[in-house]
Every structure is written in C-alpha cells, then in structure tokens.
Amino acid sequence: MPKVGMEPIRKAALVKATIVEIGRVGSLDVTVSQIAKRAGMSSALAHHYFGSKEEIFLAAMRHILSLYGAEVRGALVVASTPRDRLRAIILANFSPGNFRREVIGAWLNFWVLAQTSPQARRLLKIYQGRLRSNLLSALRPIAGSSALDLAEGLGAVIDGVYLREALKSGAPDGKAAAEVALNYLNAQLKGFPS
C-alpha cells in the first residue's frame, strides 16, 4: 500500500533528478530509468507519475519557470524606477539559481523540444510573453514607441547568452552574462532620458 502524501515528494524528486541528469548529459538523451535511479525510485514509478519522459521534462521546465518567475517578481517588488526594473529582470535571469549548468542545459533542450512538441511550444510562448510584458512595462516610460523593439532585442540577447553558455564548459558566470545584457541595454537606451 502506498504511503499517503508521497506522490508530491516523489514527483519533486523526479523533477529535480531530471534537471540534474539533463545537465549532466547535456541533452534529452537520458532515459526515464536514469532519472528514476537518480531520484531513488523505479522507472515504473516515474512512468506512473508522469506517463512519459517528455511529461517529466515538461514538469521540470514548469518547475524552472516557476522558480524563475518567483525570482523576477521578488526583484521587481524592490525596484523603484523603470531602469531599476530592467536591471532587476536582467539580474534575475542570470542569478545563481537560474543560471547554473543544469538549468542552462534544460533551457537548451527545452528550445529544441519546442520545435516538435505543442506542449513545450505553448510553455515557451508563455515564458516569452511574460518576459516581453515585464520588459515592456519597464521600457515604455523610457522609450515610448521604441519599447517593443527594445524588448524584443533584449529578450533575444538574454536567450543568446544562455545559448552561448550552453556551448561552453566550466561553471557559468552569471555576473559576466548579466553584464552582456546590461551593456546591450545601456547602449540601446543612450538616446533616451534617464
């Protein structure tokens, strides 16, 4: 007889194990068996909770996006000016919790999966929409009608920095990554009032 209340604990363990395994391997070429072993359970139990490797991975990305969203919201609460809000968004993207090797690997594989999986594509569009909305909210008071173009460019820079980092070895450098995005932003905002 299963222990009452174990399902959320086991699901959380599988999600964490998925992120670690994808980061270790660097691709979605991990098996449910590898994920389950890392989580300390059988692959049958993993299939029982999620149904497929894709569902486990999507749950892992929902978890990553949830943590990312909470960090962005927390950073925005203490930002007082539009420029502070932009800086807070950028710094949250490259914080130690969001910009670590296994999370970067998960993002890279998420972008690939979104090309073929409608569920992943929908989740990616939600993320992109929230990022765009947050950037636009901060950029409109500064850049007016140029805000959308600036938000799209900054979003592309953030994604590009993740992509470049995924292809490097060694520990990710969130400070250097944030500086790339901040330098781009500062260059784009030169002609606008402070």
PDB file of C-alpha atoms in Angstrom:
ATOM      1  CA  MET A   1       0.000   0.000   0.000  1.00  0.00           C
ATOM      2  CA  PRO A   2       1.480   3.393  -0.984  1.00  0.00           C
ATOM      3  CA  LYS A   3       2.276   5.887   1.729  1.00  0.00           C
ATOM      4  CA  VAL A   4      -0.194   8.771   1.830  1.00  0.00           C
ATOM      5  CA  GLY A   5       1.366  12.067   0.778  1.00  0.00           C
ATOM      6  CA  MET A   6       4.345  10.526  -1.003  1.00  0.00           C
ATOM      7  CA  GLU A   7       3.246  11.462  -4.533  1.00  0.00           C
ATOM      8  CA  PRO A   8       4.234  15.163  -4.353  1.00  0.00           C
ATOM      9  CA  ILE A   9       7.539  14.268  -2.702  1.00  0.00           C
ATOM     10  CA  ARG A  10       8.349  11.672  -5.341  1.00  0.00           C
ATOM     11  CA  LYS A  11       7.275  13.941  -8.200  1.00  0.00           C
ATOM     12  CA  ALA A  12       9.508  16.713  -6.851  1.00  0.00           C
ATOM     13  CA  ALA A  13      12.409  14.245  -6.605  1.00  0.00           C
ATOM     14  CA  LEU A  14      11.854  13.168 -10.213  1.00  0.00           C
ATOM     15  CA  VAL A  15      11.741  16.779 -11.398  1.00  0.00           C
ATOM     16  CA  LYS A  16      14.992  17.584  -9.601  1.00  0.00           C
ATOM     17  CA  ALA A  17      16.608  14.391 -10.921  1.00  0.00           C
ATOM     18  CA  THR A  18      15.515  15.280 -14.463  1.00  0.00           C
ATOM     19  CA  ILE A  19      17.182  18.688 -14.277  1.00  0.00           C
ATOM     20  CA  VAL A  20      20.383  17.181 -12.876  1.00  0.00           C
ATOM     21  CA  GLU A  21      20.519  14.351 -15.436  1.00  0.00           C
ATOM     22  CA  ILE A  22      19.894  16.639 -18.415  1.00  0.00           C
ATOM     23  CA  GLY A  23      22.573  18.968 -17.104  1.00  0.00           C
ATOM     24  CA  ARG A  24      24.971  16.061 -16.641  1.00  0.00           C
ATOM     25  CA  VAL A  25      24.382  14.604 -20.101  1.00  0.00           C
ATOM     26  CA  GLY A  26      23.753  17.908 -21.874  1.00  0.00           C
ATOM     27  CA  SER A  27      20.807  16.619 -23.879  1.00  0.00           C
ATOM     28  CA  LEU A  28      17.452  14.902 -23.664  1.00  0.00           C
ATOM     29  CA  ASP A  29      19.264  11.626 -24.339  1.00  0.00           C
ATOM     30  CA  VAL A  30      18.599  10.492 -20.804  1.00  0.00           C
ATOM     31  CA  THR A  31      16.324   7.619 -20.012  1.00  0.00           C
ATOM     32  CA  VAL A  32      13.482   7.505 -17.532  1.00  0.00           C
ATOM     33  CA  SER A  33      15.495   4.760 -15.854  1.00  0.00           C
ATOM     34  CA  GLN A  34      18.456   7.141 -15.329  1.00  0.00           C
ATOM     35  CA  ILE A  35      16.153   9.836 -13.970  1.00  0.00           C
ATOM     36  CA  ALA A  36      14.356   7.398 -11.678  1.00  0.00           C
ATOM     37  CA  LYS A  37      17.634   5.934 -10.417  1.00  0.00           C
ATOM     38  CA  ARG A  38      18.923   9.406  -9.532  1.00  0.00           C
ATOM     39  CA  ALA A  39      15.620  10.081  -7.723  1.00  0.00           C
ATOM     40  CA  GLY A  40      15.926   6.795  -5.826  1.00  0.00           C
ATOM     41  CA  MET A  41      12.915   5.020  -7.315  1.00  0.00           C
ATOM     42  CA  SER A  42      11.931   2.657 -10.092  1.00  0.00           C
ATOM     43  CA  SER A  43      11.303   3.717 -13.672  1.00  0.00           C
ATOM     44  CA  ALA A  44       7.847   2.144 -13.378  1.00  0.00           C
ATOM     45  CA  LEU A  45       7.004   4.590 -10.606  1.00  0.00           C
ATOM     46  CA  ALA A  46       8.320   7.505 -12.697  1.00  0.00           C
ATOM     47  CA  HIS A  47       6.114   6.393 -15.608  1.00  0.00           C
ATOM     48  CA  HIS A  48       3.194   6.033 -13.209  1.00  0.00           C
ATOM     49  CA  TYR A  49       3.530   9.646 -12.042  1.00  0.00           C
ATOM     50  CA  PHE A  50       4.285  11.292 -15.393  1.00  0.00           C
ATOM     51  CA  GLY A  51       3.492   8.864 -18.192  1.00  0.00           C
ATOM     52  CA  SER A  52       6.474   9.687 -20.414  1.00  0.00           C
ATOM     53  CA  LYS A  53       9.927  11.224 -20.469  1.00  0.00           C
ATOM     54  CA  GLU A  54       8.516  14.279 -22.254  1.00  0.00           C
ATOM     55  CA  GLU A  55       5.991  14.826 -19.457  1.00  0.00           C
ATOM     56  CA  ILE A  56       8.740  14.542 -16.834  1.00  0.00           C
ATOM     57  CA  PHE A  57      10.819  17.065 -18.747  1.00  0.00           C
ATOM     58  CA  LEU A  58       7.885  19.450 -19.139  1.00  0.00           C
ATOM     59  CA  ALA A  59       7.266  19.211 -15.388  1.00  0.00           C
ATOM     60  CA  ALA A  60      10.945  20.044 -14.839  1.00  0.00           C
ATOM     61  CA  MET A  61      10.649  23.108 -17.088  1.00  0.00           C
ATOM     62  CA  ARG A  62       7.478  24.219 -15.296  1.00  0.00           C
ATOM     63  CA  HIS A  63       9.451  23.977 -12.068  1.00  0.00           C
ATOM     64  CA  ILE A  64      12.351  26.004 -13.526  1.00  0.00           C
ATOM     65  CA  LEU A  65       9.914  28.605 -14.873  1.00  0.00           C
ATOM     66  CA  SER A  66       8.109  28.783 -11.540  1.00  0.00           C
ATOM     67  CA  LEU A  67      11.348  29.469  -9.655  1.00  0.00           C
ATOM     68  CA  TYR A  68      12.396  31.987 -12.310  1.00  0.00           C
ATOM     69  CA  GLY A  69       9.035  33.772 -12.117  1.00  0.00           C
ATOM     70  CA  ALA A  70       9.199  33.992  -8.342  1.00  0.00           C
ATOM     71  CA  GLU A  71      12.689  35.454  -8.512  1.00  0.00           C
ATOM     72  CA  VAL A  72      11.668  38.047 -11.107  1.00  0.00           C
ATOM     73  CA  ARG A  73       8.593  39.036  -9.088  1.00  0.00           C
ATOM     74  CA  GLY A  74      10.679  39.381  -5.941  1.00  0.00           C
ATOM     75  CA  ALA A  75      13.263  41.509  -7.739  1.00  0.00           C
ATOM     76  CA  LEU A  76      10.583  43.751  -9.243  1.00  0.00           C
ATOM     77  CA  VAL A  77       8.978  44.414  -5.856  1.00  0.00           C
ATOM     78  CA  VAL A  78      12.067  46.282  -4.663  1.00  0.00           C
ATOM     79  CA  ALA A  79      12.776  48.094  -7.969  1.00  0.00           C
ATOM     80  CA  SER A  80      11.600  51.692  -7.816  1.00  0.00           C
ATOM     81  CA  THR A  81      12.339  53.143 -11.270  1.00  0.00           C
ATOM     82  CA  PRO A  82      11.856  51.743 -14.783  1.00  0.00           C
ATOM     83  CA  ARG A  83      15.628  51.368 -15.165  1.00  0.00           C
ATOM     84  CA  ASP A  84      15.792  49.563 -11.810  1.00  0.00           C
ATOM     85  CA  ARG A  85      13.050  47.237 -13.067  1.00  0.00           C
ATOM     86  CA  LEU A  86      15.037  46.444 -16.229  1.00  0.00           C
ATOM     87  CA  ARG A  87      18.161  45.768 -14.209  1.00  0.00           C
ATOM     88  CA  ALA A  88      16.188  43.548 -11.808  1.00  0.00           C
ATOM     89  CA  ILE A  89      14.785  41.474 -14.682  1.00  0.00           C
ATOM     90  CA  ILE A  90      18.231  41.013 -16.206  1.00  0.00           C
ATOM     91  CA  LEU A  91      19.884  40.126 -12.903  1.00  0.00           C
ATOM     92  CA  ALA A  92      17.125  37.596 -12.122  1.00  0.00           C
ATOM     93  CA  ASN A  93      17.737  35.880 -15.467  1.00  0.00           C
ATOM     94  CA  PHE A  94      21.391  35.340 -14.594  1.00  0.00           C
ATOM     95  CA  SER A  95      21.106  34.733 -10.852  1.00  0.00           C
ATOM     96  CA  PRO A  96      22.862  31.702  -9.306  1.00  0.00           C
ATOM     97  CA  GLY A  97      19.539  29.850  -9.085  1.00  0.00           C
ATOM     98  CA  ASN A  98      18.576  30.464 -12.712  1.00  0.00           C
ATOM     99  CA  PHE A  99      21.990  30.437 -14.389  1.00  0.00           C
ATOM    100  CA  ARG A 100      23.581  27.165 -13.363  1.00  0.00           C
ATOM    101  CA  ARG A 101      24.847  24.424 -15.667  1.00  0.00           C
ATOM    102  CA  GLU A 102      21.907  22.015 -15.306  1.00  0.00           C
ATOM    103  CA  VAL A 103      19.280  24.748 -15.755  1.00  0.00           C
ATOM    104  CA  ILE A 104      21.090  26.124 -18.814  1.00  0.00           C
ATOM    105  CA  GLY A 105      21.157  22.597 -20.268  1.00  0.00           C
ATOM    106  CA  ALA A 106      17.454  22.208 -19.581  1.00  0.00           C
ATOM    107  CA  TRP A 107      16.732  25.515 -21.368  1.00  0.00           C
ATOM    108  CA  LEU A 108      18.724  24.490 -24.429  1.00  0.00           C
ATOM    109  CA  ASN A 109      16.849  21.213 -24.654  1.00  0.00           C
ATOM    110  CA  PHE A 110      13.546  22.971 -23.998  1.00  0.00           C
ATOM    111  CA  TRP A 111      14.085  25.222 -27.034  1.00  0.00           C
ATOM    112  CA  VAL A 112      14.813  22.143 -29.140  1.00  0.00           C
ATOM    113  CA  LEU A 113      11.762  20.275 -27.826  1.00  0.00           C
ATOM    114  CA  ALA A 114       9.529  23.293 -28.514  1.00  0.00           C
ATOM    115  CA  GLN A 115      10.188  22.770 -32.230  1.00  0.00           C
ATOM    116  CA  THR A 116       8.255  19.494 -32.201  1.00  0.00           C
ATOM    117  CA  SER A 117       6.144  19.419 -29.042  1.00  0.00           C
ATOM    118  CA  PRO A 118       2.975  21.551 -28.925  1.00  0.00           C
ATOM    119  CA  GLN A 119       3.018  21.483 -25.104  1.00  0.00           C
ATOM    120  CA  ALA A 120       6.622  22.700 -24.956  1.00  0.00           C
ATOM    121  CA  ARG A 121       5.905  25.350 -27.608  1.00  0.00           C
ATOM    122  CA  ARG A 122       2.935  26.619 -25.575  1.00  0.00           C
ATOM    123  CA  LEU A 123       5.037  26.764 -22.397  1.00  0.00           C
ATOM    124  CA  LEU A 124       7.814  28.591 -24.251  1.00  0.00           C
ATOM    125  CA  LYS A 125       5.318  31.146 -25.605  1.00  0.00           C
ATOM    126  CA  ILE A 126       4.034  31.765 -22.072  1.00  0.00           C
ATOM    127  CA  TYR A 127       7.584  32.402 -20.862  1.00  0.00           C
ATOM    128  CA  GLN A 128       8.374  34.667 -23.819  1.00  0.00           C
ATOM    129  CA  GLY A 129       5.128  36.584 -23.322  1.00  0.00           C
ATOM    130  CA  ARG A 130       5.830  37.190 -19.638  1.00  0.00           C
ATOM    131  CA  LEU A 131       9.397  38.298 -20.321  1.00  0.00           C
ATOM    132  CA  ARG A 132       8.199  40.642 -23.084  1.00  0.00           C
ATOM    133  CA  SER A 133       5.453  42.028 -20.840  1.00  0.00           C
ATOM    134  CA  ASN A 134       7.859  42.681 -17.956  1.00  0.00           C
ATOM    135  CA  LEU A 135      10.374  44.338 -20.264  1.00  0.00           C
ATOM    136  CA  LEU A 136       7.705  46.430 -21.986  1.00  0.00           C
ATOM    137  CA  SER A 137       6.307  47.617 -18.671  1.00  0.00           C
ATOM    138  CA  ALA A 138       9.729  48.971 -17.728  1.00  0.00           C
ATOM    139  CA  LEU A 139      10.690  50.218 -21.198  1.00  0.00           C
ATOM    140  CA  ARG A 140       7.527  52.167 -22.121  1.00  0.00           C
ATOM    141  CA  PRO A 141       8.136  55.061 -19.698  1.00  0.00           C
ATOM    142  CA  ILE A 142      11.702  55.363 -21.017  1.00  0.00           C
ATOM    143  CA  ALA A 143      11.444  54.549 -24.720  1.00  0.00           C
ATOM    144  CA  GLY A 144       7.800  55.081 -25.665  1.00  0.00           C
ATOM    145  CA  SER A 145       7.079  53.733 -29.155  1.00  0.00           C
ATOM    146  CA  SER A 146      10.525  52.074 -29.350  1.00  0.00           C
ATOM    147  CA  ALA A 147       9.777  49.897 -26.314  1.00  0.00           C
ATOM    148  CA  LEU A 148       8.592  46.848 -28.277  1.00  0.00           C
ATOM    149  CA  ASP A 149      11.694  46.728 -30.482  1.00  0.00           C
ATOM    150  CA  LEU A 150      13.923  47.170 -27.441  1.00  0.00           C
ATOM    151  CA  ALA A 151      12.081  44.445 -25.515  1.00  0.00           C
ATOM    152  CA  GLU A 152      12.410  42.019 -28.423  1.00  0.00           C
ATOM    153  CA  GLY A 153      16.116  42.793 -28.757  1.00  0.00           C
ATOM    154  CA  LEU A 154      16.802  42.412 -25.051  1.00  0.00           C
ATOM    155  CA  GLY A 155      14.856  39.140 -24.946  1.00  0.00           C
ATOM    156  CA  ALA A 156      16.979  37.863 -27.844  1.00  0.00           C
ATOM    157  CA  VAL A 157      20.175  38.898 -26.046  1.00  0.00           C
ATOM    158  CA  ILE A 158      19.099  37.053 -22.888  1.00  0.00           C
ATOM    159  CA  ASP A 159      18.284  33.901 -24.884  1.00  0.00           C
ATOM    160  CA  GLY A 160      21.528  34.254 -26.850  1.00  0.00           C
ATOM    161  CA  VAL A 161      23.628  34.464 -23.704  1.00  0.00           C
ATOM    162  CA  TYR A 162      22.008  31.241 -22.465  1.00  0.00           C
ATOM    163  CA  LEU A 163      22.703  29.558 -25.798  1.00  0.00           C
ATOM    164  CA  ARG A 164      26.347  30.614 -25.777  1.00  0.00           C
ATOM    165  CA  GLU A 165      26.737  29.459 -22.187  1.00  0.00           C
ATOM    166  CA  ALA A 166      25.245  26.056 -23.036  1.00  0.00           C
ATOM    167  CA  LEU A 167      28.041  25.539 -25.547  1.00  0.00           C
ATOM    168  CA  LYS A 168      30.832  26.441 -23.124  1.00  0.00           C
ATOM    169  CA  SER A 169      32.455  24.285 -20.488  1.00  0.00           C
ATOM    170  CA  GLY A 170      33.088  25.149 -16.887  1.00  0.00           C
ATOM    171  CA  ALA A 171      30.939  26.896 -14.346  1.00  0.00           C
ATOM    172  CA  PRO A 172      28.576  29.551 -15.698  1.00  0.00           C
ATOM    173  CA  ASP A 173      29.456  33.149 -14.881  1.00  0.00           C
ATOM    174  CA  GLY A 174      26.158  34.875 -14.137  1.00  0.00           C
ATOM    175  CA  LYS A 175      27.810  38.226 -13.428  1.00  0.00           C
ATOM    176  CA  ALA A 176      29.544  38.303 -16.812  1.00  0.00           C
ATOM    177  CA  ALA A 177      26.362  37.128 -18.532  1.00  0.00           C
ATOM    178  CA  ALA A 178      24.306  39.867 -16.879  1.00  0.00           C
ATOM    179  CA  GLU A 179      26.916  42.434 -17.926  1.00  0.00           C
ATOM    180  CA  VAL A 180      26.467  41.437 -21.593  1.00  0.00           C
ATOM    181  CA  ALA A 181      22.716  42.085 -21.360  1.00  0.00           C
ATOM    182  CA  LEU A 182      23.145  45.264 -19.291  1.00  0.00           C
ATOM    183  CA  ASN A 183      25.728  46.643 -21.742  1.00  0.00           C
ATOM    184  CA  TYR A 184      23.344  45.964 -24.636  1.00  0.00           C
ATOM    185  CA  LEU A 185      20.511  47.665 -22.778  1.00  0.00           C
ATOM    186  CA  ASN A 186      22.622  50.702 -21.869  1.00  0.00           C
ATOM    187  CA  ALA A 187      23.802  51.078 -25.472  1.00  0.00           C
ATOM    188  CA  GLN A 188      20.191  50.920 -26.725  1.00  0.00           C
ATOM    189  CA  LEU A 189      18.958  53.472 -24.165  1.00  0.00           C
ATOM    190  CA  LYS A 190      21.698  56.069 -24.791  1.00  0.00           C
ATOM    191  CA  GLY A 191      19.425  58.441 -26.674  1.00  0.00           C
ATOM    192  CA  PHE A 192      16.588  58.221 -24.142  1.00  0.00           C
ATOM    193  CA  PRO A 193      16.134  60.302 -20.989  1.00  0.00           C
ATOM    194  CA  SER A 194      17.315  58.845 -17.721  1.00  0.00           C
TER     195      SER A 194
END
